[in-house]
Short mmCIF file of C-alpha atoms in Angstrom, two decimals:
data_model
loop_
_atom_site.label_atom_id
_atom_site.label_comp_id
_atom_site.label_asym_id
_atom_site.label_seq_id
_atom_site.Cartn_x
_atom_site.Cartn_y
_atom_site.Cartn_z
CA MET A 968 81.39 67.84 112.93
CA SER A 969 79.51 68.01 109.63
CA ASP A 970 81.24 67.05 106.44
CA ASP A 971 79.64 70.47 104.91
CA GLY A 972 82.58 72.30 106.55
CA ILE A 973 82.44 75.30 108.80
CA PRO A 974 81.61 78.89 107.57
CA CYS A 975 84.89 80.93 107.61
CA LEU A 976 85.99 84.41 106.69
CA TRP A 977 89.67 84.51 105.86
CA MET A 978 90.91 88.20 106.60
CA ARG A 979 94.09 90.09 106.57
CA GLY A 980 94.25 92.48 109.62
CA GLY A 981 97.21 94.88 109.52
CA THR A 982 100.30 92.66 109.14
CA SER A 983 98.59 89.43 110.14
CA LYS A 984 95.96 86.98 108.79
CA ALA A 985 93.19 85.23 110.88
CA ALA A 986 90.29 82.74 110.28
CA VAL A 987 87.24 84.66 111.43
CA PHE A 988 84.32 82.66 112.80
CA LEU A 989 80.95 83.37 114.19
CA ALA A 990 80.87 81.68 117.86
CA SER A 991 77.60 80.03 116.84
CA ASP A 992 79.49 78.04 114.21
CA LEU A 993 81.92 76.52 116.68
CA PRO A 994 81.79 74.21 119.61
CA ALA A 995 80.68 76.07 122.82
CA ASP A 996 83.13 73.85 124.91
CA PRO A 997 86.65 75.69 124.77
CA ILE A 998 88.61 72.52 124.75
CA ALA A 999 86.48 71.03 121.81
CA ARG A 1000 86.80 74.39 120.17
CA ASP A 1001 90.56 74.53 120.40
CA ARG A 1002 91.04 71.08 119.19
CA LEU A 1003 88.96 71.81 116.38
CA LEU A 1004 91.01 75.10 115.59
CA LEU A 1005 94.31 73.15 115.76
CA ARG A 1006 92.92 70.76 112.81
CA VAL A 1007 91.70 73.87 110.90
CA MET A 1008 95.09 75.44 111.04
CA GLY A 1009 96.96 72.06 110.72
CA SER A 1010 98.82 72.37 113.96
CA PRO A 1011 101.13 71.00 115.27
CA ASP A 1012 103.27 71.08 112.16
CA PRO A 1013 105.97 73.39 111.29
CA ARG A 1014 104.63 73.74 107.70
CA GLN A 1015 100.98 73.48 108.56
CA ILE A 1016 100.54 71.31 105.44
CA ASP A 1017 97.30 70.01 106.21
CA GLY A 1018 95.57 73.06 107.37
CA ILE A 1019 95.14 76.77 106.31
CA GLY A 1020 97.73 78.19 108.62
CA GLY A 1021 100.68 79.77 106.94
CA ALA A 1022 103.59 78.11 108.85
CA ASP A 1023 104.22 81.45 110.90
CA PRO A 1024 102.52 82.89 114.21
CA LEU A 1025 101.43 86.11 111.94
CA THR A 1026 99.27 83.64 109.64
CA SER A 1027 98.05 81.29 112.34
CA LYS A 1028 95.50 83.42 114.24
CA VAL A 1029 91.75 83.19 114.84
CA ALA A 1030 89.07 85.85 115.62
CA ILE A 1031 85.64 84.73 117.04
CA LEU A 1032 82.84 86.98 116.93
CA TRP A 1033 79.22 87.14 118.57
CA PRO A 1034 76.74 89.88 119.43
CA SER A 1035 77.90 91.89 122.34
CA SER A 1036 76.79 91.10 125.78
CA ARG A 1037 77.70 94.83 126.67
CA PRO A 1038 75.67 97.98 126.18
CA ASP A 1039 78.74 99.97 125.21
CA ALA A 1040 79.74 97.69 122.46
CA ASP A 1041 78.54 96.42 119.12
CA VAL A 1042 80.42 93.03 118.79
CA ASP A 1043 82.48 90.71 121.00
CA TYR A 1044 85.73 89.78 119.79
CA LEU A 1045 87.69 86.91 121.13
CA PHE A 1046 91.37 86.49 119.74
CA LEU A 1047 93.12 83.13 119.66
CA GLN A 1048 96.58 82.53 118.85
CA VAL A 1049 97.18 79.10 117.31
CA PHE A 1050 100.62 77.90 117.75
CA VAL A 1051 102.14 76.46 114.73
CA ASP A 1052 104.37 73.66 115.93
CA GLN A 1053 102.73 72.84 119.34
CA ALA A 1054 99.31 71.59 120.13
CA LEU A 1055 98.44 74.82 121.80
CA VAL A 1056 95.80 77.68 121.42
CA SER A 1057 96.21 80.59 123.63
CA ASP A 1058 93.75 83.24 124.52
CA LYS A 1059 96.01 85.07 127.06
CA GLN A 1060 96.46 88.15 124.79
CA GLY A 1061 94.72 90.32 122.18
CA CYS A 1062 95.70 91.31 118.95
CA GLY A 1063 95.52 94.72 117.61
CA ASN A 1064 96.43 93.86 114.06
CA ILE A 1065 93.41 91.21 113.70
CA LEU A 1066 91.43 93.94 115.45
CA ALA A 1067 91.43 95.84 112.41
CA ALA A 1068 89.50 93.03 110.51
CA VAL A 1069 86.93 92.71 113.26
CA GLY A 1070 84.86 95.86 112.29
CA PRO A 1071 84.60 94.85 108.61
CA ALA A 1072 83.94 91.20 109.48
CA ALA A 1073 81.31 92.02 111.77
CA ILE A 1074 79.55 94.02 109.00
CA GLU A 1075 80.03 91.20 106.58
CA ARG A 1076 78.45 88.68 108.96
CA GLY A 1077 75.54 90.98 109.71
CA LEU A 1078 76.35 91.48 113.41
CA VAL A 1079 76.72 95.38 112.67
CA ALA A 1080 74.46 97.31 110.44
CA ALA A 1081 76.00 99.77 108.05
CA PRO A 1082 73.56 102.55 107.42
CA GLY A 1083 75.95 105.10 106.11
CA ASP A 1084 79.03 105.88 104.20
CA MET A 1085 81.13 105.43 107.48
CA THR A 1086 80.37 102.93 110.26
CA SER A 1087 81.84 103.06 113.78
CA VAL A 1088 82.07 99.58 115.36
CA ARG A 1089 82.62 99.46 118.97
CA ILE A 1090 84.48 96.25 119.86
CA HIS A 1091 84.66 94.52 123.09
CA MET A 1092 87.96 92.97 123.31
CA VAL A 1093 87.11 89.74 125.25
CA ASN A 1094 90.83 88.68 125.95
CA THR A 1095 91.44 91.92 128.03
CA GLY A 1096 87.90 93.57 128.71
CA GLU A 1097 88.41 96.94 127.02
CA VAL A 1098 86.41 98.38 124.21
CA ALA A 1099 88.04 99.74 120.95
CA GLN A 1100 86.39 101.74 118.22
CA ALA A 1101 87.03 101.06 114.58
CA GLU A 1102 85.95 103.31 111.91
CA VAL A 1103 84.96 101.53 108.69
CA GLN A 1104 84.35 102.92 105.43
CA THR A 1105 80.90 101.55 103.96
CA PRO A 1106 79.48 103.40 101.07
CA GLY A 1107 76.23 101.93 99.96
CA GLY A 1108 76.13 99.66 103.11
CA ARG A 1109 79.01 97.60 101.91
CA VAL A 1110 82.79 97.48 103.34
CA ARG A 1111 85.08 99.29 101.17
CA TYR A 1112 88.48 97.63 101.31
CA THR A 1113 90.12 99.53 98.42
CA GLY A 1114 92.03 102.93 99.22
CA ASP A 1115 95.18 104.73 99.19
CA THR A 1116 96.69 104.11 102.67
CA ALA A 1117 99.76 102.10 102.99
CA ILE A 1118 101.21 100.29 105.93
CA ASP A 1119 104.67 98.68 106.21
CA GLY A 1120 104.75 95.07 105.96
CA VAL A 1121 101.66 94.84 103.66
CA PRO A 1122 102.11 95.22 99.91
CA GLY A 1123 99.85 97.75 98.08
CA THR A 1124 97.32 100.09 99.67
CA ALA A 1125 93.78 99.73 101.04
CA ALA A 1126 91.15 101.68 102.85
CA PRO A 1127 92.16 103.10 106.26
CA ILE A 1128 90.60 101.71 109.30
CA PRO A 1129 91.38 104.05 112.40
CA LEU A 1130 91.38 102.22 115.64
CA LEU A 1131 91.04 104.15 118.83
CA PHE A 1132 91.67 102.80 122.52
CA GLN A 1133 91.06 104.06 125.94
CA ASN A 1134 91.61 102.52 129.35
CA ILE A 1135 94.01 99.79 128.04
CA ALA A 1136 96.71 100.40 130.67
CA GLY A 1137 97.22 97.17 132.70
CA SER A 1138 95.10 95.19 130.28
CA MET A 1139 96.33 91.79 131.59
CA CYS A 1140 98.66 92.74 134.57
CA GLY A 1141 96.25 95.05 136.34
CA SER A 1142 98.61 98.16 136.09
CA LEU A 1143 100.72 99.94 133.51
CA LEU A 1144 103.90 99.02 135.40
CA PRO A 1145 103.14 95.81 137.28
CA THR A 1146 106.16 95.97 139.26
CA GLY A 1147 105.68 99.70 140.16
CA ARG A 1148 108.99 100.55 138.47
CA ALA A 1149 109.99 101.64 135.02
CA ARG A 1150 113.16 99.66 135.14
CA ASP A 1151 113.82 96.28 136.46
CA VAL A 1152 117.13 94.19 136.46
CA ILE A 1153 116.60 90.48 135.38
CA ASP A 1154 119.71 88.44 135.01
CA GLY A 1155 121.79 91.70 135.01
CA VAL A 1156 119.83 93.16 132.02
CA ASP A 1157 117.87 96.47 132.39
CA CYS A 1158 114.19 95.77 131.53
CA THR A 1159 110.95 97.74 131.49
CA LEU A 1160 107.85 95.50 132.32
CA ILE A 1161 105.08 97.46 130.90
CA ASP A 1162 101.39 96.55 129.73
CA ASN A 1163 99.58 99.29 127.94
CA GLY A 1164 97.45 96.94 125.88
CA MET A 1165 99.94 94.12 125.72
CA PRO A 1166 102.36 92.87 128.42
CA VAL A 1167 105.89 93.64 126.92
CA VAL A 1168 109.29 93.28 128.31
CA ILE A 1169 111.52 95.98 126.62
CA LEU A 1170 115.38 95.46 126.67
CA ARG A 1171 118.41 96.92 124.78
CA ALA A 1172 119.44 95.20 121.78
CA THR A 1173 123.07 95.82 122.68
CA ASP A 1174 122.55 93.95 126.05
CA PHE A 1175 122.48 90.81 123.77
CA GLY A 1176 125.34 91.68 121.42
CA LEU A 1177 123.03 93.00 118.75
CA THR A 1178 123.11 96.32 116.86
CA GLY A 1179 119.31 96.32 116.12
CA ARG A 1180 120.10 96.07 112.30
CA GLU A 1181 119.94 92.33 112.37
CA THR A 1182 117.31 90.61 110.25
CA CYS A 1183 114.82 88.07 111.58
CA ASP A 1184 116.50 85.19 110.23
CA GLN A 1185 119.83 86.40 111.61
CA ILE A 1186 118.30 86.61 115.15
CA GLU A 1187 116.51 83.18 114.60
CA ALA A 1188 119.68 81.74 114.14
CA MET A 1189 121.25 82.86 117.43
CA ASP A 1190 120.28 80.06 119.69
CA GLN A 1191 122.26 81.30 122.85
CA VAL A 1192 120.57 84.61 122.43
CA LYS A 1193 117.08 83.28 122.26
CA VAL A 1194 117.67 80.97 125.25
CA ARG A 1195 118.79 84.03 127.19
CA ILE A 1196 115.75 86.07 125.96
CA GLU A 1197 113.45 83.20 127.09
CA CYS A 1198 115.01 82.67 130.37
CA ILE A 1199 114.42 86.50 131.09
CA ARG A 1200 110.72 86.26 129.64
CA ARG A 1201 109.78 83.47 132.06
CA GLN A 1202 111.13 85.51 135.10
CA ALA A 1203 109.38 88.60 133.94
CA GLY A 1204 106.17 86.76 133.54
CA ALA A 1205 106.04 85.93 137.14
CA LEU A 1206 107.05 89.48 138.19
CA MET A 1207 104.16 90.84 135.95
CA GLY A 1208 101.86 88.66 137.81
CA LEU A 1209 101.12 86.40 134.79
CA GLY A 1210 102.54 83.30 136.65
CA ASP A 1211 104.17 80.34 134.72
CA VAL A 1212 104.44 81.70 131.14
CA SER A 1213 106.55 78.85 129.82
CA GLU A 1214 103.63 77.89 127.44
CA ALA A 1215 102.02 81.26 127.24
CA SER A 1216 102.33 83.71 124.37
CA VAL A 1217 102.82 86.77 126.68
CA PRO A 1218 104.86 88.67 127.88
CA LYS A 1219 106.08 89.75 124.49
CA MET A 1220 109.97 90.46 124.37
CA THR A 1221 111.04 93.54 122.45
CA LEU A 1222 114.59 94.60 121.85
CA VAL A 1223 115.12 98.34 121.39
CA SER A 1224 117.60 100.35 119.68
CA ALA A 1225 118.11 103.88 118.32
CA PRO A 1226 115.79 104.76 115.31
CA LEU A 1227 117.39 104.03 112.05
CA TYR A 1228 114.99 105.80 109.58
CA GLY A 1229 113.66 108.89 111.38
CA GLY A 1230 111.15 107.03 113.63
CA ALA A 1231 110.90 107.17 117.41
CA ILE A 1232 112.79 104.01 118.11
CA ASN A 1233 113.81 100.60 116.41
CA THR A 1234 112.49 97.36 117.62
CA ARG A 1235 112.95 93.52 117.23
CA SER A 1236 110.02 91.62 118.78
CA PHE A 1237 109.41 88.02 119.67
CA ILE A 1238 105.90 86.42 119.58
CA PRO A 1239 106.80 84.92 122.03
CA LYS A 1240 109.78 83.03 120.86
CA ARG A 1241 109.90 83.50 117.16
CA VAL A 1242 111.17 86.88 115.68
CA HIS A 1243 108.35 89.01 114.50
CA ALA A 1244 108.55 90.38 111.16
CA SER A 1245 107.06 93.63 112.24
CA VAL A 1246 105.54 94.50 115.63
CA GLY A 1247 102.04 94.22 116.99
CA VAL A 1248 99.77 97.22 117.62
CA PHE A 1249 99.53 97.00 121.33
CA ALA A 1250 103.08 96.04 121.49
CA ALA A 1251 104.01 99.14 119.69
CA ILE A 1252 101.85 101.28 121.87
CA SER A 1253 103.52 99.83 124.91
CA VAL A 1254 106.82 100.54 123.61
CA ALA A 1255 105.92 104.10 122.74
CA THR A 1256 104.68 104.59 126.37
CA ALA A 1257 108.07 103.36 127.58
CA CYS A 1258 109.74 105.91 125.66
CA LEU A 1259 108.19 108.74 127.87
CA MET A 1260 109.54 107.11 131.07
CA PRO A 1261 112.92 108.53 131.88
CA GLU A 1262 114.22 105.46 133.70
CA SER A 1263 113.19 103.04 130.88
CA PRO A 1264 115.94 101.73 128.42
CA ALA A 1265 113.46 102.75 125.76
CA ALA A 1266 113.80 106.54 126.84
CA GLU A 1267 117.56 106.51 126.61
CA LEU A 1268 117.38 105.57 122.75
CA ALA A 1269 114.10 107.25 121.71
CA VAL A 1270 113.49 110.41 119.62
CA VAL A 1271 110.32 111.42 121.27
CA PRO A 1272 107.89 113.10 118.66
CA GLY A 1273 106.42 116.44 119.63
CA ASP A 1274 102.97 115.63 117.93
CA GLY A 1275 102.36 112.16 119.99
CA ARG A 1276 102.78 110.16 116.70
CA PHE A 1277 105.29 107.57 117.21
CA ALA A 1278 106.72 105.67 114.33
CA ILE A 1279 107.90 102.28 115.90
CA GLU A 1280 110.51 100.89 113.46
CA HIS A 1281 110.62 97.01 112.90
CA PRO A 1282 112.04 94.70 110.34
CA SER A 1283 109.49 95.54 107.73
CA GLY A 1284 109.20 99.24 108.14
CA ALA A 1285 107.43 101.26 110.85
CA THR A 1286 104.06 100.89 112.78
CA GLU A 1287 102.60 104.42 113.55
CA VAL A 1288 100.78 104.58 116.82
CA PHE A 1289 99.27 107.80 118.46
CA LEU A 1290 99.47 108.67 122.17
CA ASP A 1291 97.17 111.18 123.88
CA ILE A 1292 99.36 112.40 126.46
CA GLY A 1293 98.38 114.60 129.39
CA THR A 1294 100.46 117.53 130.72
CA ASP A 1295 101.65 115.12 133.63
CA LEU A 1296 102.84 112.71 130.78
CA THR A 1297 100.07 110.17 131.48
CA VAL A 1298 98.69 108.42 128.53
CA ARG A 1299 95.03 109.08 128.37
CA GLY A 1300 94.24 107.27 125.09
CA ALA A 1301 95.87 105.59 122.02
CA GLY A 1302 95.31 104.92 118.59
CA SER A 1303 96.55 103.38 115.29
CA ASN A 1304 95.68 103.57 111.66
CA ARG A 1305 95.46 100.06 110.09
CA THR A 1306 94.11 98.45 107.12
CA ALA A 1307 92.26 95.29 106.35
CA ARG A 1308 91.22 93.12 103.41
CA LYS A 1309 88.71 90.27 102.88
CA LEU A 1310 90.64 87.50 101.31
CA MET A 1311 88.15 84.55 101.29
CA ASP A 1312 84.75 83.83 102.30
CA GLY A 1313 83.59 80.22 102.34
CA ARG A 1314 83.74 77.02 104.33
CA VAL A 1315 86.85 75.47 105.98
CA PHE A 1316 87.05 71.74 106.13
CA PRO A 1317 89.34 70.55 109.12
CA ARG A 1318 91.00 67.12 109.10
CA HIS A 1319 89.10 64.50 110.95
#
């Protein structure tokens, strides 16, 4: 590795942060690449003190971009979750929050031209194979980050970046309901095993003695609850066709309860073993979809909106997702309104 460092774009996307790289600036060999990224982030170390990671899964993420290999996309996007306190880099899932940063980053890096005031960027999500569309404001051919759109979990406002998805059902598991059922029972607990863009296991918070009002720190301190949830997660992973998930970042576990603040449903999510300060975009879409399934624990608790716009409550507020619902209650498409911001553009110097 050169002592000159590696070109890196540090971006906030939604409620997460990621180091964005061009594939051409990283080793082609995945093993060498992942070792390098662990050093970039400073993992494994709970503080990530010798890297740019923020000691939290939400701030220890990587996006790798390159010109798309597909005629229906403009850019290829590989998402990597760099674990904080383990020497592990996972490509087993996508990230809808960081997806919001991909369109702007692709324009910043010259992968996508911006000829007008609004640029549509078709993004091939390599992790799952689907294509998403992002609408990026580009007055004068430059990305506009400032605007009046606020999202819960992020201070201030920024320019909106609408994200549109189609054909995301079964993104990793091959079908929306991998077991063919909207309700399974694992260790005596009712669950919905669902994959509408993200493999998620949905469970009632009350089945773990929780109200749904608990803070992230309160749940983090509940060792017995976390052990029980992880045991269910490992069994659910096998049932969802994901194999041994003990070292994987999917499926995500989401505890649901009745909405507290006028949304559709309230959530506490794990990514995969630490409590999420918000909720991922694709996880929110999967939870919203489960709200439409009468047998799901989510449906028992949800207040289903009439316009298809679901406010999925989480510890930092709510994430709004839109479902395009057919007359037979099938989900034809989904979307979310996110924001992003360029935080730093320069070179990163991983430890040797």
